[in-house]
PDB file of C-alpha atoms in Angstrom:
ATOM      1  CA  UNK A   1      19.061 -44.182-114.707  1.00  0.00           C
ATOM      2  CA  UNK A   2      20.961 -40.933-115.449  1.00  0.00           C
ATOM      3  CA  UNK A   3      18.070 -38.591-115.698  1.00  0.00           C
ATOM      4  CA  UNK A   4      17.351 -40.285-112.335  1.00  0.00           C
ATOM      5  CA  UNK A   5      21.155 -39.550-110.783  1.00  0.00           C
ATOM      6  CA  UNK A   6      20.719 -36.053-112.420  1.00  0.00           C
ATOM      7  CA  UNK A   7      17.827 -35.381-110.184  1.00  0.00           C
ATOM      8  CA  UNK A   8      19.338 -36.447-107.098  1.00  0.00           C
ATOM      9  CA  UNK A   9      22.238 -34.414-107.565  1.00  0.00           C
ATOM     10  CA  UNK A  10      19.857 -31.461-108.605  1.00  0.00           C
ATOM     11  CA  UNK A  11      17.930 -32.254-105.367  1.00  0.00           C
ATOM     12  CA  UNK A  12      20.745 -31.790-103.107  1.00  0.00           C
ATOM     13  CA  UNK A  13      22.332 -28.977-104.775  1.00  0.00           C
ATOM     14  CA  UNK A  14      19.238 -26.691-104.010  1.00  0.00           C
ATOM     15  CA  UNK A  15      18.767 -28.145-101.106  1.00  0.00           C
ATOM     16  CA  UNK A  16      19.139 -25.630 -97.875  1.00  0.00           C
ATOM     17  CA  UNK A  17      22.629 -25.877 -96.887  1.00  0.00           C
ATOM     18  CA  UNK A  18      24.057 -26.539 -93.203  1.00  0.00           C
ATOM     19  CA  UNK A  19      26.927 -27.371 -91.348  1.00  0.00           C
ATOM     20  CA  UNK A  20      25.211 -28.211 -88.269  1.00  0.00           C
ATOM     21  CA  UNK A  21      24.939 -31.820 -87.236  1.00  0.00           C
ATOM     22  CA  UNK A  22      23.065 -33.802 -85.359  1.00  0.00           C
ATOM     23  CA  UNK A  23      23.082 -36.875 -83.713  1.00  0.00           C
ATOM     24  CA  UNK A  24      22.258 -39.137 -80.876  1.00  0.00           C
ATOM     25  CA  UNK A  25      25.487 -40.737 -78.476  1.00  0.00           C
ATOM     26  CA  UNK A  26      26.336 -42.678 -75.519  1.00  0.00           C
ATOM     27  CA  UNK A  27      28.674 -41.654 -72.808  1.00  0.00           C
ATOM     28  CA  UNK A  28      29.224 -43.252 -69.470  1.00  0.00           C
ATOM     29  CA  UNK A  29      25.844 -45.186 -69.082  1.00  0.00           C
ATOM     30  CA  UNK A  30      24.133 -42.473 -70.671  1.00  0.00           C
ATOM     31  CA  UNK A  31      22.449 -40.996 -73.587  1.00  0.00           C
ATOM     32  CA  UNK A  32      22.124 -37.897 -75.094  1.00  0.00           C
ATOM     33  CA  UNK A  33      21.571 -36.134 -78.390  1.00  0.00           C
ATOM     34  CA  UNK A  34      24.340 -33.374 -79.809  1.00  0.00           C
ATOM     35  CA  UNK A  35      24.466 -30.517 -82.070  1.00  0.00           C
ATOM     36  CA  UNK A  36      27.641 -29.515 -83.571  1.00  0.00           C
ATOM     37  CA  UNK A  37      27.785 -25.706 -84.769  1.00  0.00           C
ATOM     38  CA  UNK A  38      30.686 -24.782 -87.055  1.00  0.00           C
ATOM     39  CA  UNK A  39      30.457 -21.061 -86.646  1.00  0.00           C
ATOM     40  CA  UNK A  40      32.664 -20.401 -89.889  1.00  0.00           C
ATOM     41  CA  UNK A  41      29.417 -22.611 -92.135  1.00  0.00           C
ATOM     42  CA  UNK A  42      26.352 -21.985 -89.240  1.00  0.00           C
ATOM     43  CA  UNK A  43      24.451 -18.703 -88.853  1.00  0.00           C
ATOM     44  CA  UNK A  44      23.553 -18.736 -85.144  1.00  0.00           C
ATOM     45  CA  UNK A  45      21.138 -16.540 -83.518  1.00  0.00           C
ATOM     46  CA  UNK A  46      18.759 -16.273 -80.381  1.00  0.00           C
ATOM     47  CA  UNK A  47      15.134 -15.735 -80.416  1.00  0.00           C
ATOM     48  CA  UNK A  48      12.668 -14.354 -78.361  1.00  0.00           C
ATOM     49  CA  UNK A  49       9.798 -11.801 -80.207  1.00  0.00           C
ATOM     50  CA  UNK A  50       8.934 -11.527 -83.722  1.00  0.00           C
ATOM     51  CA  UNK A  51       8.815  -8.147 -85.607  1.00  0.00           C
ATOM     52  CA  UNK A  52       5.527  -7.253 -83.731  1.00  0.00           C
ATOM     53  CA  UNK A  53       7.075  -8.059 -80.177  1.00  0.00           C
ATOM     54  CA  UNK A  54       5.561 -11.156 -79.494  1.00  0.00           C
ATOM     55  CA  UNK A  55       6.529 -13.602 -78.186  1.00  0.00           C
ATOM     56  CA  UNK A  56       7.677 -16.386 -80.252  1.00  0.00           C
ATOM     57  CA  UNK A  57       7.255 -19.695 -77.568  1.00  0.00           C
ATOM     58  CA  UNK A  58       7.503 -22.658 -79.815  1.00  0.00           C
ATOM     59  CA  UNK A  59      10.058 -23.954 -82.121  1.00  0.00           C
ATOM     60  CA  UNK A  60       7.206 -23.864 -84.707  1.00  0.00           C
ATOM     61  CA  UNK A  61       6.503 -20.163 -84.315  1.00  0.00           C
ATOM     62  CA  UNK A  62      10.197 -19.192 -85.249  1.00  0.00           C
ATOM     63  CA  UNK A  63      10.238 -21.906 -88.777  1.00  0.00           C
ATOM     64  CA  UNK A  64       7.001 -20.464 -89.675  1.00  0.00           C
ATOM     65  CA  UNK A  65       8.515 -16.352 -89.628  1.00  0.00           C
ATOM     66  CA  UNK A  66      11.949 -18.090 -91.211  1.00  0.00           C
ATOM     67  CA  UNK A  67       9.712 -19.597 -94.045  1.00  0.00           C
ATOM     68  CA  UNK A  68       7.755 -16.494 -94.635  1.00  0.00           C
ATOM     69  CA  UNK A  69      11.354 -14.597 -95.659  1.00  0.00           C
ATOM     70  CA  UNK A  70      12.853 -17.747 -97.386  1.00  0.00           C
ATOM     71  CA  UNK A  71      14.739 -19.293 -94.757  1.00  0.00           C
ATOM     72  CA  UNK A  72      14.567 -22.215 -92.647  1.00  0.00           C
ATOM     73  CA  UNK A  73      15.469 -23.303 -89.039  1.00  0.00           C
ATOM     74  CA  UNK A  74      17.459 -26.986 -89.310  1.00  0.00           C
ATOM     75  CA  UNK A  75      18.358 -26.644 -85.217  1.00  0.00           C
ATOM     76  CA  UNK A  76      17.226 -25.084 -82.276  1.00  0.00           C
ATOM     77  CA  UNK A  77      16.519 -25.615 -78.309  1.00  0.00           C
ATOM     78  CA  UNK A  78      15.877 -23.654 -75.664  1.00  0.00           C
ATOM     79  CA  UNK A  79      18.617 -20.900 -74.714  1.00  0.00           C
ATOM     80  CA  UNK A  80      18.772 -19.867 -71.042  1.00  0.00           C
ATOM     81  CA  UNK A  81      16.123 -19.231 -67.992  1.00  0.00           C
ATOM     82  CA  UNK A  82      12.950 -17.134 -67.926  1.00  0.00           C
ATOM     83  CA  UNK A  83      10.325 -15.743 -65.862  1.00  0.00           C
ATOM     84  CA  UNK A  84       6.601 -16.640 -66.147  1.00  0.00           C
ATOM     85  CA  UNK A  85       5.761 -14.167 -68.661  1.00  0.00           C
ATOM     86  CA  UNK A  86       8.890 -15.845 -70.789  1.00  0.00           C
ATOM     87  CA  UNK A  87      11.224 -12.835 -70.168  1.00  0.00           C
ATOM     88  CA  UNK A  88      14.846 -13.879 -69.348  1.00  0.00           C
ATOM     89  CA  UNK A  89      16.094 -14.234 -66.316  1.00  0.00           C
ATOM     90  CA  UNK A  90      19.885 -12.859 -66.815  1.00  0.00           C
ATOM     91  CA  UNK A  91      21.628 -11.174 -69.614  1.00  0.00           C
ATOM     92  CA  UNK A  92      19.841 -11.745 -72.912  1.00  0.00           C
ATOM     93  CA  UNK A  93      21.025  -9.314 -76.179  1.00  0.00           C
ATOM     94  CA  UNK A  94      19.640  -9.401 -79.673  1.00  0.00           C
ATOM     95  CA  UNK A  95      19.190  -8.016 -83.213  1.00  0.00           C
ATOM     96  CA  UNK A  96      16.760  -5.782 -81.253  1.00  0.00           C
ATOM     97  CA  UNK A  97      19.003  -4.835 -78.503  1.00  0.00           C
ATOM     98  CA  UNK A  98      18.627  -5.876 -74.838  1.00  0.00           C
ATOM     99  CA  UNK A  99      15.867  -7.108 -73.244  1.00  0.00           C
ATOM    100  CA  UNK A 100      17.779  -7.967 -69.713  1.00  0.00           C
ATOM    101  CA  UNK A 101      20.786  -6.501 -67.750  1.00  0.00           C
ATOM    102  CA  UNK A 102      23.800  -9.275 -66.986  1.00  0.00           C
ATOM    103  CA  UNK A 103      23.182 -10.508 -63.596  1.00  0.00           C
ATOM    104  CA  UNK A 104      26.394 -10.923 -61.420  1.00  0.00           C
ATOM    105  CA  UNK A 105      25.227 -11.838 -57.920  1.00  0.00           C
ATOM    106  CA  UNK A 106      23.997 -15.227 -56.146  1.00  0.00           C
ATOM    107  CA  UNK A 107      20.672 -15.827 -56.534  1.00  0.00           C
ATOM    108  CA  UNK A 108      18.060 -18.644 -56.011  1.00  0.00           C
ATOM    109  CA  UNK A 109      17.607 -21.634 -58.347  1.00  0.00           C
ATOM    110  CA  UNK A 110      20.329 -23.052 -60.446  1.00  0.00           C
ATOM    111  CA  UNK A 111      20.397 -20.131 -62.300  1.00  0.00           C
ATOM    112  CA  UNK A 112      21.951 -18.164 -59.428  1.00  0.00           C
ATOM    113  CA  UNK A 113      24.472 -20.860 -58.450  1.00  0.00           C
ATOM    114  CA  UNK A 114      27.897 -19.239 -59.396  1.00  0.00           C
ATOM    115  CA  UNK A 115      29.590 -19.088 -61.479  1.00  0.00           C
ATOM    116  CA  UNK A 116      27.758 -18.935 -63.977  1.00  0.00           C
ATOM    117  CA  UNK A 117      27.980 -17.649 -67.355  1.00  0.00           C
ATOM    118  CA  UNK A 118      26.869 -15.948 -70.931  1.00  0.00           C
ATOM    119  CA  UNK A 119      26.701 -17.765 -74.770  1.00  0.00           C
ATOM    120  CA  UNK A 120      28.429 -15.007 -76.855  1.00  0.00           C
ATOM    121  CA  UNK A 121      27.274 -15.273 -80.142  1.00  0.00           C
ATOM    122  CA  UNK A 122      30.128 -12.487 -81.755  1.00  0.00           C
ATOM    123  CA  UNK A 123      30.719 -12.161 -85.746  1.00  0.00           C
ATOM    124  CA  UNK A 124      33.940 -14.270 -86.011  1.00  0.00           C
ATOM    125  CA  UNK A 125      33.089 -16.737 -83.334  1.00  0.00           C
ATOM    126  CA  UNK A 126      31.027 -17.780 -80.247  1.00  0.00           C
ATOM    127  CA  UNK A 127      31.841 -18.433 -76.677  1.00  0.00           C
ATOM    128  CA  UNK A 128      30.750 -19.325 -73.314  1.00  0.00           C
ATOM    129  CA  UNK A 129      32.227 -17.152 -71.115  1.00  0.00           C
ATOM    130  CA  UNK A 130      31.747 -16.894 -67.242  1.00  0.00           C
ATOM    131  CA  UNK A 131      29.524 -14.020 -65.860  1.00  0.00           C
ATOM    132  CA  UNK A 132      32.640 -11.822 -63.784  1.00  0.00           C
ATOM    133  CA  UNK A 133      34.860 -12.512 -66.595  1.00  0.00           C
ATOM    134  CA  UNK A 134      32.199 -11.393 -69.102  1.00  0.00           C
ATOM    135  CA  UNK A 135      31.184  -8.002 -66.960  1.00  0.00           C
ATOM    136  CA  UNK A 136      35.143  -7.619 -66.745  1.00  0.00           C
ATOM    137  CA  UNK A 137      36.380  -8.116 -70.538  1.00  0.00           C
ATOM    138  CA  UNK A 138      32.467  -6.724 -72.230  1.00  0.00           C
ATOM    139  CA  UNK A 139      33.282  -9.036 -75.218  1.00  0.00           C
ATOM    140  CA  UNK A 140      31.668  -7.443 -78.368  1.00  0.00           C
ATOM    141  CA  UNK A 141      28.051 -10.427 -78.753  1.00  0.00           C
ATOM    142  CA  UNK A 142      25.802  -9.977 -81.504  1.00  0.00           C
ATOM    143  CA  UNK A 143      23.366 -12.345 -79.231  1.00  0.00           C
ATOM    144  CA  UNK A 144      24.077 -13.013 -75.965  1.00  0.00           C
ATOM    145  CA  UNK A 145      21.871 -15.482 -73.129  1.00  0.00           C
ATOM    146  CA  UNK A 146      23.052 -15.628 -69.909  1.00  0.00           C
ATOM    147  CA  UNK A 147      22.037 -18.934 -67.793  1.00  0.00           C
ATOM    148  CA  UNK A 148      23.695 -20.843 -65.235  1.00  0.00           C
ATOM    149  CA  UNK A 149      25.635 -22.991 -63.824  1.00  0.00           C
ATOM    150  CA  UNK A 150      28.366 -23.036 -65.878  1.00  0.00           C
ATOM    151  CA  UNK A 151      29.420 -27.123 -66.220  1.00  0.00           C
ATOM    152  CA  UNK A 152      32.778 -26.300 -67.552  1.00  0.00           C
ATOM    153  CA  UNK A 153      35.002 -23.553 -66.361  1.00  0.00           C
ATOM    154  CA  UNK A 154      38.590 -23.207 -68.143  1.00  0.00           C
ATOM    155  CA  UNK A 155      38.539 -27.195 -68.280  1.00  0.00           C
ATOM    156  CA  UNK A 156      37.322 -27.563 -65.133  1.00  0.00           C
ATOM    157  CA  UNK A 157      33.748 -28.726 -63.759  1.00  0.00           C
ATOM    158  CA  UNK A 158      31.574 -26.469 -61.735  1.00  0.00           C
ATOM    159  CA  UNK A 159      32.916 -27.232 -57.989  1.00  0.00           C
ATOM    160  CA  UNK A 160      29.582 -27.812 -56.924  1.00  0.00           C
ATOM    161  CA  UNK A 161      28.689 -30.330 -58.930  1.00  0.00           C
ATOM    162  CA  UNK A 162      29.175 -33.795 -56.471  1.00  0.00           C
ATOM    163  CA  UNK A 163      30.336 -37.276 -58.651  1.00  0.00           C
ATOM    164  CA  UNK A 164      27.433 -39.006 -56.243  1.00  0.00           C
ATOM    165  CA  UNK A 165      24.789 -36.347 -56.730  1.00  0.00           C
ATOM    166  CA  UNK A 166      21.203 -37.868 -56.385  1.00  0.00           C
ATOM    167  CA  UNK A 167      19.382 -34.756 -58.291  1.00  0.00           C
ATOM    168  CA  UNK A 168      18.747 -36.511 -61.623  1.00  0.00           C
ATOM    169  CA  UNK A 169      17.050 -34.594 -64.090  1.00  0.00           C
ATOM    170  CA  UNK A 170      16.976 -34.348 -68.165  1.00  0.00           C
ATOM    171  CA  UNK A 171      19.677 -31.514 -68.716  1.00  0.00           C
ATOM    172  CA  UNK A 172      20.538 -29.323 -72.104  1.00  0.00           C
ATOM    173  CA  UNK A 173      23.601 -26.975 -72.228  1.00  0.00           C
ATOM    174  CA  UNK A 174      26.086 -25.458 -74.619  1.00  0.00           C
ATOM    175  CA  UNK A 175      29.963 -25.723 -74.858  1.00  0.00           C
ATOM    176  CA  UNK A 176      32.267 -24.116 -76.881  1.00  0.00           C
ATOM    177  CA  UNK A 177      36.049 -24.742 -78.096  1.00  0.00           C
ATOM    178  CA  UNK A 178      39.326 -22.655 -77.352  1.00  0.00           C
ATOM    179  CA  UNK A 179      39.181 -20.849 -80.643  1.00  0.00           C
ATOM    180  CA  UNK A 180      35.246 -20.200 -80.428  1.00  0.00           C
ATOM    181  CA  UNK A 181      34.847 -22.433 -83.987  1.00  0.00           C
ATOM    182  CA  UNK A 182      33.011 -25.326 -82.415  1.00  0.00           C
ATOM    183  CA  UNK A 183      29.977 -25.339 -80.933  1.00  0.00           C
ATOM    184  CA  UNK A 184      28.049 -28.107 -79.220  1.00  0.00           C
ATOM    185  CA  UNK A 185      24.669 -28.156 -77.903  1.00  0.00           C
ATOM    186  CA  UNK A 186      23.570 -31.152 -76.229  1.00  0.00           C
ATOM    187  CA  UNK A 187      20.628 -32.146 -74.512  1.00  0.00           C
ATOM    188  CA  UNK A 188      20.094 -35.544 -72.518  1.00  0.00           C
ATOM    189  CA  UNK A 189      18.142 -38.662 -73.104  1.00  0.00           C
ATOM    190  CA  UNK A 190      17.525 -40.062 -69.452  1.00  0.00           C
ATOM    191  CA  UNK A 191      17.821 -38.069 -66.533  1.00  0.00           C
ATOM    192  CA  UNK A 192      21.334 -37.565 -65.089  1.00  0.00           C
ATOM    193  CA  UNK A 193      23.325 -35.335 -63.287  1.00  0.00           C
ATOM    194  CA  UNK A 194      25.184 -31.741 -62.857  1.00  0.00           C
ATOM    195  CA  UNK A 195      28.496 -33.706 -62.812  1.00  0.00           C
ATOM    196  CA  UNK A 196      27.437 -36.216 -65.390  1.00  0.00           C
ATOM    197  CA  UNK A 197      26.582 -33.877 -67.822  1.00  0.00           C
ATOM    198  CA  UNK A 198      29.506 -31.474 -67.149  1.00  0.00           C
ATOM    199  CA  UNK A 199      31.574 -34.622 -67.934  1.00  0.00           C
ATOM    200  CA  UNK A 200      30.451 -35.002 -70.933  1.00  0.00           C
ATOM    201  CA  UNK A 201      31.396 -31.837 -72.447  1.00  0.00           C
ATOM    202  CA  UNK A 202      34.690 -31.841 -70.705  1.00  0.00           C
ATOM    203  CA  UNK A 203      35.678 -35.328 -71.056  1.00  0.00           C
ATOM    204  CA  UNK A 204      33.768 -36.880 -74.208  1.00  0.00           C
ATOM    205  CA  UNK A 205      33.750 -33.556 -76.229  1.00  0.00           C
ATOM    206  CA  UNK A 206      36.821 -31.878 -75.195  1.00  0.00           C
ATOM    207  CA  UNK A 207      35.342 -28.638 -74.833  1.00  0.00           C
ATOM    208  CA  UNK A 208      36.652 -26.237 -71.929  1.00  0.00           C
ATOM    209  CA  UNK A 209      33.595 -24.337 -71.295  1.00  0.00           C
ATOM    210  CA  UNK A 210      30.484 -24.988 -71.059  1.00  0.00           C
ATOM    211  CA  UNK A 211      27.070 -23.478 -69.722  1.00  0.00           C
ATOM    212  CA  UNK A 212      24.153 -25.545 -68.681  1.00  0.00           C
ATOM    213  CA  UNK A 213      20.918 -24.112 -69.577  1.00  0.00           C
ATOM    214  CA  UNK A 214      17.581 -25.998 -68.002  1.00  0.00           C
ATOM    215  CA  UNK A 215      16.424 -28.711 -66.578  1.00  0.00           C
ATOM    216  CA  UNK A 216      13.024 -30.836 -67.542  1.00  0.00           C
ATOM    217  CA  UNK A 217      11.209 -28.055 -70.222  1.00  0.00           C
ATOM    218  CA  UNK A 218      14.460 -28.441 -72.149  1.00  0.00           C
ATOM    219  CA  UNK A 219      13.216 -29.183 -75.784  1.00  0.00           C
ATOM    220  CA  UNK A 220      14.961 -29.503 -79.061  1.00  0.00           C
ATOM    221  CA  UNK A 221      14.271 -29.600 -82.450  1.00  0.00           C
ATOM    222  CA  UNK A 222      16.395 -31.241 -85.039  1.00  0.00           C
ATOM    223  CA  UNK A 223      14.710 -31.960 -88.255  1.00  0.00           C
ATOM    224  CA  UNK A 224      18.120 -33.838 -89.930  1.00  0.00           C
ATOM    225  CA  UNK A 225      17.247 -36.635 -86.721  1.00  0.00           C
ATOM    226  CA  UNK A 226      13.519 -36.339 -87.308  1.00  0.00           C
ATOM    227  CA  UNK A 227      12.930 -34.240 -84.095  1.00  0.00           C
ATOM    228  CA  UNK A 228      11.060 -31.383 -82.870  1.00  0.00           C
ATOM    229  CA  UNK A 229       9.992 -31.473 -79.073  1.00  0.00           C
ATOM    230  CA  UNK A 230       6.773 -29.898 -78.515  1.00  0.00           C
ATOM    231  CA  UNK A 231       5.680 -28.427 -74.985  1.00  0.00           C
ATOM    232  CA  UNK A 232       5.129 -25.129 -73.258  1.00  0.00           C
ATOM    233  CA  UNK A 233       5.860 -22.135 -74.581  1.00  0.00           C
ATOM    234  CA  UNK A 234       9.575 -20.758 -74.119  1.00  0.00           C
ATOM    235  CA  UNK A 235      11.911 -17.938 -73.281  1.00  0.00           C
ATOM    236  CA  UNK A 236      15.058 -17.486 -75.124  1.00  0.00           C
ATOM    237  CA  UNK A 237      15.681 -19.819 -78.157  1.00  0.00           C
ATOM    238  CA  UNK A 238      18.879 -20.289 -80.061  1.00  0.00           C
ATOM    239  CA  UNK A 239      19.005 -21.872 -83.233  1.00  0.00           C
ATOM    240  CA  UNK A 240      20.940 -21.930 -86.666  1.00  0.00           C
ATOM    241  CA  UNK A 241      19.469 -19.904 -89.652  1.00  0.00           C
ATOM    242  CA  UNK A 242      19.638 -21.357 -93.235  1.00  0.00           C
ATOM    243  CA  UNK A 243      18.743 -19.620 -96.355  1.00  0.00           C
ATOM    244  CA  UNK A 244      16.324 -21.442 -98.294  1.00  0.00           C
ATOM    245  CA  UNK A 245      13.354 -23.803 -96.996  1.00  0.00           C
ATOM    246  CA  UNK A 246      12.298 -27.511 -96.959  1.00  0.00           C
ATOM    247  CA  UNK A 247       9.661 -26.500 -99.109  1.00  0.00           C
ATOM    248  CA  UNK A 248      11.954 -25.440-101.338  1.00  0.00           C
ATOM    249  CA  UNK A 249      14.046 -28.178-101.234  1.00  0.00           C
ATOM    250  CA  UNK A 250      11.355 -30.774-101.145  1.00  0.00           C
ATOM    251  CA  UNK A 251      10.014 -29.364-104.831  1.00  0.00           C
ATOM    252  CA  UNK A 252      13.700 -29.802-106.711  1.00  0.00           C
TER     253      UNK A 252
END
């Protein structure tokens, strides 16, 4: 019995560590899965080509590089719009520098219906911040997406989005707190809508912005819940790093 309670103990201890947690909630008649980010524990970072400028596509893709260099991937979803060929459609910025310019005029698609806005992915803390206010202030972003609408604007939802919209849809999207500490991705269940799931970041999670990020390829992958969405390849993923991987974990 000991020897057995040793092992445990030794099992979690090397186990890759992660603040990030998942689970699956109810809010208002619907349901939804969330991510919470604690950016002080979580490494975030965006993907979109691996060291030989490909690009990466599937949640699968990105574990398998993280596994090769000792790491692992225990979150990730799809991070903002993109083009046929998977290039973004706005702003993105990463370890490799940037592979799209912010864009701050009206545009076609959801994407294009401002405001919208940019997840700021700094060295002290991460934000959603609204396009003008992000082409005005040029916050210093270690990885930055740009996508849009923004849900939640200083506390307040997008005021386009209509309490008895009829343009249901599954939804994911991104908020972030005051102090840029806590992150939440979320990503919906059943089809809702624009105002149903900005409510749920500004009423349920108390979060005063937020950024929505696409509509029916929205995919997540979640190991901790048992989850990893397969589909079509991607654009822009974000997703939090971890050193060590289940492999390793798995043999302690």
């Amino acid at each position: 019995m000991i020897r057995w309670a040793v092992a445990v103990v030794l099992a979690l201890w090397a186990a890759p560590a992660a603040a990030v947690d998942c689970r699956d909630i109810a809010y208002d008649g619907n349901r939804y899965t969330i991510c919470e980010v604690d950016v002080a524990e979580d490494e975030l970072r965006l993907f979109l080509k691996n060291d030989a400028g490909e690009i990466y596509g599937h949640f699968s893709t990105i574990e398998n590089d993280l596994t090769a260099k000792g790491q692992s991937l225990p979150f990730a979803t799809n991070a903002g719009m993109y083009h046929r060929d998977r290039s973004p459609v706005g702003l993105y910025r990463d370890s490799d520098g940037e592979e799209m310019r912010l864009i701050t005029t009206p545009g076609p698609g959801n994407f294009g219906l401002l405001p919208n806005g940019v997840l700021c992915i700094g060295a002290a803390r991460t934000d959603v911040i609204e396009t003008l206010t992000f082409a005005e202030t040029e916050p210093s972003c270690r990885y930055a997406t740009q996508s849009g609408p923004m849900l939640v604007i200083d506390g307040a939802l997008h005021p386009r989005f209509l309490p008895d919209s009829t343009s249901y849809f599954i939804r994911n999207g991104v908020g972030t707190s005051a102090d840029g500490q806590r992150v939440v991705f979320a990503i919906s269940r059943n089809a809702v809508t624009f105002h149903q799931f900005g409510s749920l970041f500004r009423d349920h999670l108390k979060l005063p912005s937020a950024l929505y990020f696409d509509g029916n390829i929205s995919r997540l992958h979640a190991p901790q819940i048992n989850r990893s969405d397969a589909g079509f390849m991607m654009g822009p993923v974000v997703g939090v790093v971890a050193d060590g991987t289940k492999s390793d974990a798995a043999t302690n």
